[in-house]
JSON list of C-alpha atoms and ligand atoms in Angstrom, two decimals:
[
{"chain": "A", "resi": 1, "resn": "MET", "atom": "CA", "xyz": [156.14, -41.43, 14.55]},
{"chain": "A", "resi": 2, "resn": "GLU", "atom": "CA", "xyz": [159.84, -42.94, 13.46]},
{"chain": "A", "resi": 3, "resn": "GLU", "atom": "CA", "xyz": [160.03, -46.12, 13.74]},
{"chain": "A", "resi": 4, "resn": "LYS", "atom": "CA", "xyz": [162.81, -47.95, 16.14]},
{"chain": "A", "resi": 5, "resn": "THR", "atom": "CA", "xyz": [164.84, -51.41, 15.75]},
{"chain": "A", "resi": 6, "resn": "PRO", "atom": "CA", "xyz": [164.79, -53.30, 19.03]},
{"chain": "A", "resi": 7, "resn": "ARG", "atom": "CA", "xyz": [168.94, -52.15, 19.39]},
{"chain": "A", "resi": 8, "resn": "ASP", "atom": "CA", "xyz": [167.37, -48.95, 20.21]},
{"chain": "A", "resi": 9, "resn": "SER", "atom": "CA", "xyz": [166.00, -50.11, 23.69]},
{"chain": "A", "resi": 10, "resn": "GLU", "atom": "CA", "xyz": [167.76, -53.53, 24.49]},
{"chain": "A", "resi": 11, "resn": "SER", "atom": "CA", "xyz": [169.02, -53.12, 27.77]},
{"chain": "A", "resi": 12, "resn": "SER", "atom": "CA", "xyz": [170.55, -55.36, 30.70]},
{"chain": "A", "resi": 13, "resn": "ILE", "atom": "CA", "xyz": [170.53, -55.05, 34.42]},
{"chain": "A", "resi": 14, "resn": "SER", "atom": "CA", "xyz": [172.81, -56.96, 37.10]},
{"chain": "A", "resi": 15, "resn": "ARG", "atom": "CA", "xyz": [172.67, -57.57, 40.87]},
{"chain": "A", "resi": 16, "resn": "VAL", "atom": "CA", "xyz": [174.20, -59.42, 43.33]},
{"chain": "A", "resi": 17, "resn": "MET", "atom": "CA", "xyz": [171.92, -61.68, 45.31]},
{"chain": "A", "resi": 18, "resn": "LEU", "atom": "CA", "xyz": [172.02, -60.86, 49.02]},
{"chain": "A", "resi": 19, "resn": "PRO", "atom": "CA", "xyz": [170.17, -62.86, 52.13]},
{"chain": "A", "resi": 20, "resn": "PRO", "atom": "CA", "xyz": [166.82, -60.76, 51.89]},
{"chain": "A", "resi": 21, "resn": "ASP", "atom": "CA", "xyz": [166.46, -62.37, 47.94]},
{"chain": "A", "resi": 22, "resn": "ALA", "atom": "CA", "xyz": [166.57, -65.68, 49.34]},
{"chain": "A", "resi": 23, "resn": "ASN", "atom": "CA", "xyz": [165.26, -68.56, 51.55]},
{"chain": "A", "resi": 24, "resn": "VAL", "atom": "CA", "xyz": [166.96, -69.44, 54.65]},
{"chain": "A", "resi": 25, "resn": "ALA", "atom": "CA", "xyz": [168.85, -72.65, 52.83]},
{"chain": "A", "resi": 26, "resn": "GLY", "atom": "CA", "xyz": [169.94, -69.81, 50.00]},
{"chain": "A", "resi": 27, "resn": "ASN", "atom": "CA", "xyz": [168.06, -70.35, 47.40]},
{"chain": "A", "resi": 28, "resn": "VAL", "atom": "CA", "xyz": [167.06, -67.12, 45.62]},
{"chain": "A", "resi": 29, "resn": "PHE", "atom": "CA", "xyz": [163.11, -66.57, 45.53]},
{"chain": "A", "resi": 30, "resn": "GLY", "atom": "CA", "xyz": [161.26, -66.33, 42.53]},
{"chain": "A", "resi": 31, "resn": "GLY", "atom": "CA", "xyz": [159.54, -63.13, 43.70]},
{"chain": "A", "resi": 32, "resn": "THR", "atom": "CA", "xyz": [162.91, -61.68, 43.57]},
{"chain": "A", "resi": 33, "resn": "ILE", "atom": "CA", "xyz": [163.94, -62.64, 39.88]},
{"chain": "A", "resi": 34, "resn": "LEU", "atom": "CA", "xyz": [160.32, -61.59, 38.89]},
{"chain": "A", "resi": 35, "resn": "LYS", "atom": "CA", "xyz": [160.62, -58.10, 40.41]},
{"chain": "A", "resi": 36, "resn": "MET", "atom": "CA", "xyz": [164.16, -57.80, 38.40]},
{"chain": "A", "resi": 37, "resn": "VAL", "atom": "CA", "xyz": [162.01, -59.19, 35.13]},
{"chain": "A", "resi": 38, "resn": "ASP", "atom": "CA", "xyz": [159.45, -56.36, 35.87]},
{"chain": "A", "resi": 39, "resn": "GLU", "atom": "CA", "xyz": [162.11, -53.99, 36.02]},
{"chain": "A", "resi": 40, "resn": "ILE", "atom": "CA", "xyz": [163.80, -54.82, 32.81]},
{"chain": "A", "resi": 41, "resn": "ALA", "atom": "CA", "xyz": [160.71, -55.09, 30.83]},
{"chain": "A", "resi": 42, "resn": "GLY", "atom": "CA", "xyz": [159.69, -51.55, 32.17]},
{"chain": "A", "resi": 43, "resn": "ILE", "atom": "CA", "xyz": [162.98, -49.95, 30.76]},
{"chain": "A", "resi": 44, "resn": "VAL", "atom": "CA", "xyz": [163.39, -51.51, 27.40]},
{"chain": "A", "resi": 45, "resn": "ALA", "atom": "CA", "xyz": [159.57, -50.33, 26.71]},
{"chain": "A", "resi": 46, "resn": "THR", "atom": "CA", "xyz": [160.20, -46.69, 28.08]},
{"chain": "A", "resi": 47, "resn": "LYS", "atom": "CA", "xyz": [163.30, -46.83, 26.35]},
{"chain": "A", "resi": 48, "resn": "HIS", "atom": "CA", "xyz": [161.48, -47.34, 23.05]},
{"chain": "A", "resi": 49, "resn": "CYS", "atom": "CA", "xyz": [158.62, -45.27, 23.66]},
{"chain": "A", "resi": 50, "resn": "ARG", "atom": "CA", "xyz": [159.93, -42.61, 26.34]},
{"chain": "A", "resi": 51, "resn": "ARG", "atom": "CA", "xyz": [156.39, -42.73, 28.03]},
{"chain": "A", "resi": 52, "resn": "ASN", "atom": "CA", "xyz": [155.02, -43.81, 31.21]},
{"chain": "A", "resi": 53, "resn": "CYS", "atom": "CA", "xyz": [154.90, -47.70, 31.06]},
{"chain": "A", "resi": 54, "resn": "VAL", "atom": "CA", "xyz": [153.06, -50.54, 32.89]},
{"chain": "A", "resi": 55, "resn": "THR", "atom": "CA", "xyz": [153.33, -54.36, 33.20]},
{"chain": "A", "resi": 56, "resn": "ALA", "atom": "CA", "xyz": [149.88, -55.30, 31.33]},
{"chain": "A", "resi": 57, "resn": "ASN", "atom": "CA", "xyz": [150.93, -59.51, 31.37]},
{"chain": "A", "resi": 58, "resn": "ILE", "atom": "CA", "xyz": [153.85, -61.46, 32.20]},
{"chain": "A", "resi": 59, "resn": "GLU", "atom": "CA", "xyz": [152.80, -64.67, 30.16]},
{"chain": "A", "resi": 60, "resn": "HIS", "atom": "CA", "xyz": [155.65, -67.13, 31.04]},
{"chain": "A", "resi": 61, "resn": "ILE", "atom": "CA", "xyz": [158.44, -68.17, 33.31]},
{"chain": "A", "resi": 62, "resn": "ASP", "atom": "CA", "xyz": [160.38, -70.90, 33.85]},
{"chain": "A", "resi": 63, "resn": "PHE", "atom": "CA", "xyz": [162.76, -71.32, 36.12]},
{"chain": "A", "resi": 64, "resn": "ILE", "atom": "CA", "xyz": [165.53, -73.99, 35.39]},
{"chain": "A", "resi": 65, "resn": "TYR", "atom": "CA", "xyz": [168.37, -73.48, 37.35]},
{"chain": "A", "resi": 66, "resn": "PRO", "atom": "CA", "xyz": [168.80, -72.14, 40.77]},
{"chain": "A", "resi": 67, "resn": "VAL", "atom": "CA", "xyz": [169.89, -69.05, 41.98]},
{"chain": "A", "resi": 68, "resn": "ARG", "atom": "CA", "xyz": [172.08, -68.81, 45.26]},
{"chain": "A", "resi": 69, "resn": "ILE", "atom": "CA", "xyz": [172.90, -65.87, 47.76]},
{"chain": "A", "resi": 70, "resn": "GLY", "atom": "CA", "xyz": [176.06, -64.60, 46.51]},
{"chain": "A", "resi": 71, "resn": "ASP", "atom": "CA", "xyz": [174.97, -65.50, 42.42]},
{"chain": "A", "resi": 72, "resn": "LEU", "atom": "CA", "xyz": [175.50, -62.20, 40.26]},
{"chain": "A", "resi": 73, "resn": "VAL", "atom": "CA", "xyz": [171.90, -62.12, 38.47]},
{"chain": "A", "resi": 74, "resn": "GLU", "atom": "CA", "xyz": [172.14, -60.53, 35.13]},
{"chain": "A", "resi": 75, "resn": "LEU", "atom": "CA", "xyz": [168.80, -59.94, 32.83]},
{"chain": "A", "resi": 76, "resn": "LYS", "atom": "CA", "xyz": [168.69, -58.87, 29.56]},
{"chain": "A", "resi": 77, "resn": "GLY", "atom": "CA", "xyz": [165.84, -57.61, 27.57]},
{"chain": "A", "resi": 78, "resn": "ARG", "atom": "CA", "xyz": [164.74, -56.71, 24.00]},
{"chain": "A", "resi": 79, "resn": "LEU", "atom": "CA", "xyz": [161.21, -55.92, 22.21]},
{"chain": "A", "resi": 80, "resn": "ASN", "atom": "CA", "xyz": [159.89, -58.95, 20.53]},
{"chain": "A", "resi": 81, "resn": "PHE", "atom": "CA", "xyz": [156.74, -57.27, 19.64]},
{"chain": "A", "resi": 82, "resn": "VAL", "atom": "CA", "xyz": [155.39, -53.77, 19.40]},
{"chain": "A", "resi": 83, "resn": "GLY", "atom": "CA", "xyz": [151.14, -53.28, 18.72]},
{"chain": "A", "resi": 84, "resn": "ARG", "atom": "CA", "xyz": [149.67, -49.73, 18.52]},
{"chain": "A", "resi": 85, "resn": "SER", "atom": "CA", "xyz": [149.99, -49.01, 22.69]},
{"chain": "A", "resi": 86, "resn": "SER", "atom": "CA", "xyz": [151.28, -52.62, 23.65]},
{"chain": "A", "resi": 87, "resn": "MET", "atom": "CA", "xyz": [155.16, -53.87, 23.52]},
{"chain": "A", "resi": 88, "resn": "GLU", "atom": "CA", "xyz": [155.87, -57.40, 24.28]},
{"chain": "A", "resi": 89, "resn": "VAL", "atom": "CA", "xyz": [159.66, -57.37, 25.83]},
{"chain": "A", "resi": 90, "resn": "GLY", "atom": "CA", "xyz": [161.57, -61.14, 25.59]},
{"chain": "A", "resi": 91, "resn": "VAL", "atom": "CA", "xyz": [163.84, -60.94, 28.72]},
{"chain": "A", "resi": 92, "resn": "GLU", "atom": "CA", "xyz": [166.57, -63.96, 29.64]},
{"chain": "A", "resi": 93, "resn": "VAL", "atom": "CA", "xyz": [167.88, -64.46, 32.61]},
{"chain": "A", "resi": 94, "resn": "TYR", "atom": "CA", "xyz": [171.19, -65.90, 33.93]},
{"chain": "A", "resi": 95, "resn": "ALA", "atom": "CA", "xyz": [173.45, -66.08, 37.21]},
{"chain": "A", "resi": 96, "resn": "GLU", "atom": "CA", "xyz": [176.90, -65.86, 37.64]},
{"chain": "A", "resi": 97, "resn": "ASN", "atom": "CA", "xyz": [178.47, -67.88, 40.52]},
{"chain": "A", "resi": 98, "resn": "LEU", "atom": "CA", "xyz": [181.71, -65.18, 41.33]},
{"chain": "A", "resi": 99, "resn": "GLU", "atom": "CA", "xyz": [183.84, -67.15, 42.59]},
{"chain": "A", "resi": 100, "resn": "THR", "atom": "CA", "xyz": [184.29, -69.83, 39.83]},
{"chain": "A", "resi": 101, "resn": "GLY", "atom": "CA", "xyz": [182.81, -67.52, 36.66]},
{"chain": "A", "resi": 102, "resn": "ASP", "atom": "CA", "xyz": [180.40, -70.30, 35.90]},
{"chain": "A", "resi": 103, "resn": "MET", "atom": "CA", "xyz": [177.63, -68.36, 33.89]},
{"chain": "A", "resi": 104, "resn": "ASN", "atom": "CA", "xyz": [174.41, -70.30, 33.66]},
{"chain": "A", "resi": 105, "resn": "PHE", "atom": "CA", "xyz": [171.02, -69.55, 31.95]},
{"chain": "A", "resi": 106, "resn": "THR", "atom": "CA", "xyz": [168.13, -69.75, 34.22]},
{"chain": "A", "resi": 107, "resn": "GLY", "atom": "CA", "xyz": [165.09, -68.84, 32.54]},
{"chain": "A", "resi": 108, "resn": "ARG", "atom": "CA", "xyz": [162.92, -66.68, 30.15]},
{"chain": "A", "resi": 109, "resn": "ALA", "atom": "CA", "xyz": [160.20, -64.73, 30.06]},
{"chain": "A", "resi": 110, "resn": "THR", "atom": "CA", "xyz": [158.10, -62.95, 27.98]},
{"chain": "A", "resi": 111, "resn": "VAL", "atom": "CA", "xyz": [156.46, -59.21, 29.40]},
{"chain": "A", "resi": 112, "resn": "THR", "atom": "CA", "xyz": [153.79, -57.01, 27.72]},
{"chain": "A", "resi": 113, "resn": "MET", "atom": "CA", "xyz": [154.46, -53.53, 28.77]},
{"chain": "A", "resi": 114, "resn": "VAL", "atom": "CA", "xyz": [151.10, -51.25, 27.97]},
{"chain": "A", "resi": 115, "resn": "ALA", "atom": "CA", "xyz": [152.23, -47.22, 27.19]},
{"chain": "A", "resi": 116, "resn": "LEU", "atom": "CA", "xyz": [150.27, -44.62, 29.07]},
{"chain": "A", "resi": 117, "resn": "ASP", "atom": "CA", "xyz": [149.49, -41.13, 28.40]},
{"chain": "A", "resi": 118, "resn": "ASP", "atom": "CA", "xyz": [149.15, -38.23, 30.77]},
{"chain": "A", "resi": 119, "resn": "ASN", "atom": "CA", "xyz": [145.69, -39.22, 31.55]},
{"chain": "A", "resi": 120, "resn": "GLY", "atom": "CA", "xyz": [146.52, -42.78, 31.98]},
{"chain": "A", "resi": 121, "resn": "LYS", "atom": "CA", "xyz": [144.90, -44.12, 28.69]},
{"chain": "A", "resi": 122, "resn": "PRO", "atom": "CA", "xyz": [146.96, -46.35, 26.13]},
{"chain": "A", "resi": 123, "resn": "VAL", "atom": "CA", "xyz": [149.03, -44.56, 23.75]},
{"chain": "A", "resi": 124, "resn": "GLU", "atom": "CA", "xyz": [150.36, -45.22, 20.58]},
{"chain": "A", "resi": 125, "resn": "VAL", "atom": "CA", "xyz": [154.12, -46.23, 20.58]},
{"chain": "A", "resi": 126, "resn": "PRO", "atom": "CA", "xyz": [156.57, -45.89, 17.59]},
{"chain": "A", "resi": 127, "resn": "LYS", "atom": "CA", "xyz": [156.64, -49.06, 15.09]},
{"chain": "A", "resi": 128, "resn": "LEU", "atom": "CA", "xyz": [159.21, -52.03, 15.21]},
{"chain": "A", "resi": 129, "resn": "LYS", "atom": "CA", "xyz": [161.67, -52.03, 12.42]},
{"chain": "A", "resi": 130, "resn": "LEU", "atom": "CA", "xyz": [162.52, -55.07, 11.50]},
{"chain": "A", "resi": 131, "resn": "GLU", "atom": "CA", "xyz": [165.98, -55.82, 10.88]},
{"chain": "A", "resi": 132, "resn": "THR", "atom": "CA", "xyz": [167.39, -59.51, 10.88]},
{"chain": "A", "resi": 133, "resn": "ASP", "atom": "CA", "xyz": [166.20, -62.69, 10.57]},
{"chain": "A", "resi": 134, "resn": "GLU", "atom": "CA", "xyz": [165.68, -63.03, 14.37]},
{"chain": "A", "resi": 135, "resn": "ASP", "atom": "CA", "xyz": [163.79, -60.02, 14.55]},
{"chain": "A", "resi": 136, "resn": "ARG", "atom": "CA", "xyz": [161.15, -61.04, 11.87]},
{"chain": "A", "resi": 137, "resn": "SER", "atom": "CA", "xyz": [160.87, -64.57, 13.66]},
{"chain": "A", "resi": 138, "resn": "LEU", "atom": "CA", "xyz": [160.30, -63.14, 17.38]},
{"chain": "A", "resi": 139, "resn": "PHE", "atom": "CA", "xyz": [158.04, -60.40, 15.85]},
{"chain": "A", "resi": 140, "resn": "ASN", "atom": "CA", "xyz": [155.71, -62.97, 13.98]},
{"chain": "A", "resi": 141, "resn": "ALA", "atom": "CA", "xyz": [155.74, -65.36, 17.40]},
{"chain": "A", "resi": 142, "resn": "GLY", "atom": "CA", "xyz": [154.80, -61.87, 19.69]},
{"chain": "A", "resi": 143, "resn": "GLN", "atom": "CA", "xyz": [151.61, -60.99, 16.97]},
{"chain": "A", "resi": 144, "resn": "GLN", "atom": "CA", "xyz": [150.76, -64.85, 17.52]},
{"chain": "A", "resi": 145, "resn": "ARG", "atom": "CA", "xyz": [150.58, -64.40, 21.37]},
{"chain": "A", "resi": 146, "resn": "TYR", "atom": "CA", "xyz": [149.36, -61.01, 20.86]},
{"chain": "A", "resi": 147, "resn": "ASP", "atom": "CA", "xyz": [146.07, -62.36, 18.66]},
{"chain": "A", "resi": 148, "resn": "GLU", "atom": "CA", "xyz": [145.43, -65.23, 21.57]},
{"chain": "A", "resi": 149, "resn": "ARG", "atom": "CA", "xyz": [145.87, -62.92, 24.61]},
{"chain": "A", "resi": 150, "resn": "ALA", "atom": "CA", "xyz": [143.16, -60.58, 22.52]},
{"chain": "A", "resi": 151, "resn": "LYS", "atom": "CA", "xyz": [140.48, -63.25, 22.46]},
{"chain": "A", "resi": 152, "resn": "ARG", "atom": "CA", "xyz": [141.21, -64.25, 26.35]},
{"chain": "A", "resi": 153, "resn": "MET", "atom": "CA", "xyz": [141.09, -60.69, 27.43]},
{"chain": "A", "resi": 154, "resn": "LYS", "atom": "CA", "xyz": [137.81, -60.26, 24.94]},
{"chain": "A", "resi": 155, "resn": "MET", "atom": "CA", "xyz": [136.07, -63.51, 26.61]},
{"chain": "A", "resi": 156, "resn": "THR", "atom": "CA", "xyz": [137.49, -62.33, 30.31]},
{"chain": "A", "resi": 157, "resn": "LYS", "atom": "CA", "xyz": [136.01, -58.91, 30.04]},
{"chain": "A", "resi": 158, "resn": "LYS", "atom": "CA", "xyz": [132.65, -60.37, 28.74]},
{"chain": "A", "resi": 159, "resn": "GLY", "atom": "CA", "xyz": [132.61, -62.70, 31.67]},
{"chain": "A", "resi": 160, "resn": "SER", "atom": "CA", "xyz": [132.91, -59.58, 34.33]},
{"chain": "A", "resi": 161, "resn": "ASN", "atom": "CA", "xyz": [130.75, -57.91, 32.93]},
{"chain": "A", "resi": 162, "resn": "GLN", "atom": "CA", "xyz": [127.81, -60.78, 33.23]},
{"chain": "A", "resi": 163, "resn": "SER", "atom": "CA", "xyz": [128.80, -61.25, 36.99]},
{"chain": "Y", "resi": 1, "resn": "COA", "atom": "C1", "xyz": [146.78, -52.45, 31.02]},
{"chain": "Y", "resi": 1, "resn": "COA", "atom": "C2", "xyz": [145.84, -51.66, 30.57]},
{"chain": "Y", "resi": 1, "resn": "COA", "atom": "C3", "xyz": [146.40, -49.68, 30.68]},
{"chain": "Y", "resi": 1, "resn": "COA", "atom": "C4", "xyz": [144.77, -51.79, 29.51]},
{"chain": "Y", "resi": 1, "resn": "COA", "atom": "O1", "xyz": [143.67, -50.85, 29.49]},
{"chain": "Y", "resi": 1, "resn": "COA", "atom": "P1", "xyz": [142.83, -50.84, 28.58]},
{"chain": "Y", "resi": 1, "resn": "COA", "atom": "O2", "xyz": [141.79, -50.04, 28.86]},
{"chain": "Y", "resi": 1, "resn": "COA", "atom": "O3", "xyz": [142.25, -52.55, 28.49]},
{"chain": "Y", "resi": 1, "resn": "COA", "atom": "O4", "xyz": [143.59, -50.80, 27.06]},
{"chain": "Y", "resi": 1, "resn": "COA", "atom": "P2", "xyz": [142.70, -51.40, 25.90]},
{"chain": "Y", "resi": 1, "resn": "COA", "atom": "O5", "xyz": [142.01, -52.66, 26.00]},
{"chain": "Y", "resi": 1, "resn": "COA", "atom": "O6", "xyz": [142.56, -50.44, 24.78]},
{"chain": "Y", "resi": 1, "resn": "COA", "atom": "O7", "xyz": [144.25, -51.97, 25.81]},
{"chain": "Y", "resi": 1, "resn": "COA", "atom": "C5", "xyz": [145.04, -51.29, 25.42]},
{"chain": "Y", "resi": 1, "resn": "COA", "atom": "C6", "xyz": [146.35, -52.31, 24.83]},
{"chain": "Y", "resi": 1, "resn": "COA", "atom": "O8", "xyz": [146.86, -52.86, 26.11]},
{"chain": "Y", "resi": 1, "resn": "COA", "atom": "C7", "xyz": [146.87, -54.13, 25.28]},
{"chain": "Y", "resi": 1, "resn": "COA", "atom": "N1", "xyz": [146.46, -55.18, 26.75]},
{"chain": "Y", "resi": 1, "resn": "COA", "atom": "C8", "xyz": [145.18, -55.03, 27.21]},
{"chain": "Y", "resi": 1, "resn": "COA", "atom": "N2", "xyz": [144.78, -55.99, 28.26]},
{"chain": "Y", "resi": 1, "resn": "COA", "atom": "C9", "xyz": [146.03, -57.02, 28.31]},
{"chain": "Y", "resi": 1, "resn": "COA", "atom": "C10", "xyz": [146.68, -57.90, 28.75]},
{"chain": "Y", "resi": 1, "resn": "COA", "atom": "N3", "xyz": [146.28, -58.53, 29.88]},
{"chain": "Y", "resi": 1, "resn": "COA", "atom": "N4", "xyz": [147.87, -58.42, 28.35]},
{"chain": "Y", "resi": 1, "resn": "COA", "atom": "C11", "xyz": [148.47, -58.13, 27.90]},
{"chain": "Y", "resi": 1, "resn": "COA", "atom": "N5", "xyz": [148.18, -56.89, 26.70]},
{"chain": "Y", "resi": 1, "resn": "COA", "atom": "C12", "xyz": [146.90, -56.14, 27.36]},
{"chain": "Y", "resi": 1, "resn": "COA", "atom": "C13", "xyz": [145.87, -54.59, 24.23]},
{"chain": "Y", "resi": 1, "resn": "COA", "atom": "O9", "xyz": [146.23, -56.05, 23.80]},
{"chain": "Y", "resi": 1, "resn": "COA", "atom": "C14", "xyz": [146.21, -53.01, 23.84]},
{"chain": "Y", "resi": 1, "resn": "COA", "atom": "O10", "xyz": [147.25, -53.41, 22.95]},
{"chain": "Y", "resi": 1, "resn": "COA", "atom": "P3", "xyz": [147.64, -52.58, 21.65]},
{"chain": "Y", "resi": 1, "resn": "COA", "atom": "O11", "xyz": [147.22, -51.10, 21.86]},
{"chain": "Y", "resi": 1, "resn": "COA", "atom": "O12", "xyz": [148.92, -52.85, 21.23]},
{"chain": "Y", "resi": 1, "resn": "COA", "atom": "O13", "xyz": [146.37, -53.36, 20.58]},
{"chain": "Y", "resi": 1, "resn": "COA", "atom": "C15", "xyz": [144.67, -51.93, 31.75]},
{"chain": "Y", "resi": 1, "resn": "COA", "atom": "O14", "xyz": [144.65, -52.87, 31.87]},
{"chain": "Y", "resi": 1, "resn": "COA", "atom": "C16", "xyz": [145.59, -51.35, 32.81]},
{"chain": "Y", "resi": 1, "resn": "COA", "atom": "O15", "xyz": [145.94, -50.54, 33.82]},
{"chain": "Y", "resi": 1, "resn": "COA", "atom": "N6", "xyz": [146.11, -52.76, 33.66]},
{"chain": "Y", "resi": 1, "resn": "COA", "atom": "C17", "xyz": [146.81, -52.31, 35.55]},
{"chain": "Y", "resi": 1, "resn": "COA", "atom": "C18", "xyz": [148.14, -52.02, 34.92]},
{"chain": "Y", "resi": 1, "resn": "COA", "atom": "C19", "xyz": [149.04, -51.94, 36.23]},
{"chain": "Y", "resi": 1, "resn": "COA", "atom": "O16", "xyz": [148.61, -50.84, 37.05]},
{"chain": "Y", "resi": 1, "resn": "COA", "atom": "N7", "xyz": [149.84, -52.74, 36.24]},
{"chain": "Y", "resi": 1, "resn": "COA", "atom": "C20", "xyz": [151.25, -52.91, 37.31]},
{"chain": "Y", "resi": 1, "resn": "COA", "atom": "C21", "xyz": [150.59, -54.27, 38.04]},
{"chain": "Y", "resi": 1, "resn": "COA", "atom": "S1", "xyz": [149.19, -54.02, 39.13]}
]
């Protein structure tokens, strides 16, 4: 299978926040942003492997800037790490006030997507071709999280067998 670079699949999506996306005070729900995080991660992973992909894990998200109704929310996603069937996507979230043009970094998330074959089983995906120092540094950090997750999942599965 031919290797692909993070540039081959990096993507962005954007959408204006409307009243159903927010609470009565006009603050956008975290869940609205999480849904978009899931969407962009799915787009990036699918572009990499051209397979059906499911979300296995959303590792981490901090919301550091409040998003309001009327803001244009933009998410940028790129692959950090690829295992055999799993792909870790790094997502950055920005919010732009359309009236002032102010752009604020709102948060970042790390999402693991898994590619499935036609029978719903995890299937091998193309390896990640690392071209830049940033590619290598993100890959190494992703590999570390993959190793830690693998240990944690082993413990979780062991626990569920005992119950
Ligand atoms: C993700 C899923 C396909 C993994 O299936 P599985 O039978 O546990 O498969 P495996 O143990 O062989 O793992 C396959 C890959 O998934 C990764 N993986 C499994 N569970 C994971 C988790 N919770 N977080 C991150 N990666 C995970 C493994 O590390 C492995 O990666 P690799 O192939 O790169 O080494 C399965 O747990 C599933 O279908 N989950 C539900 C997904 C879903 O429907 N999400 C939408 C929200 S409900």
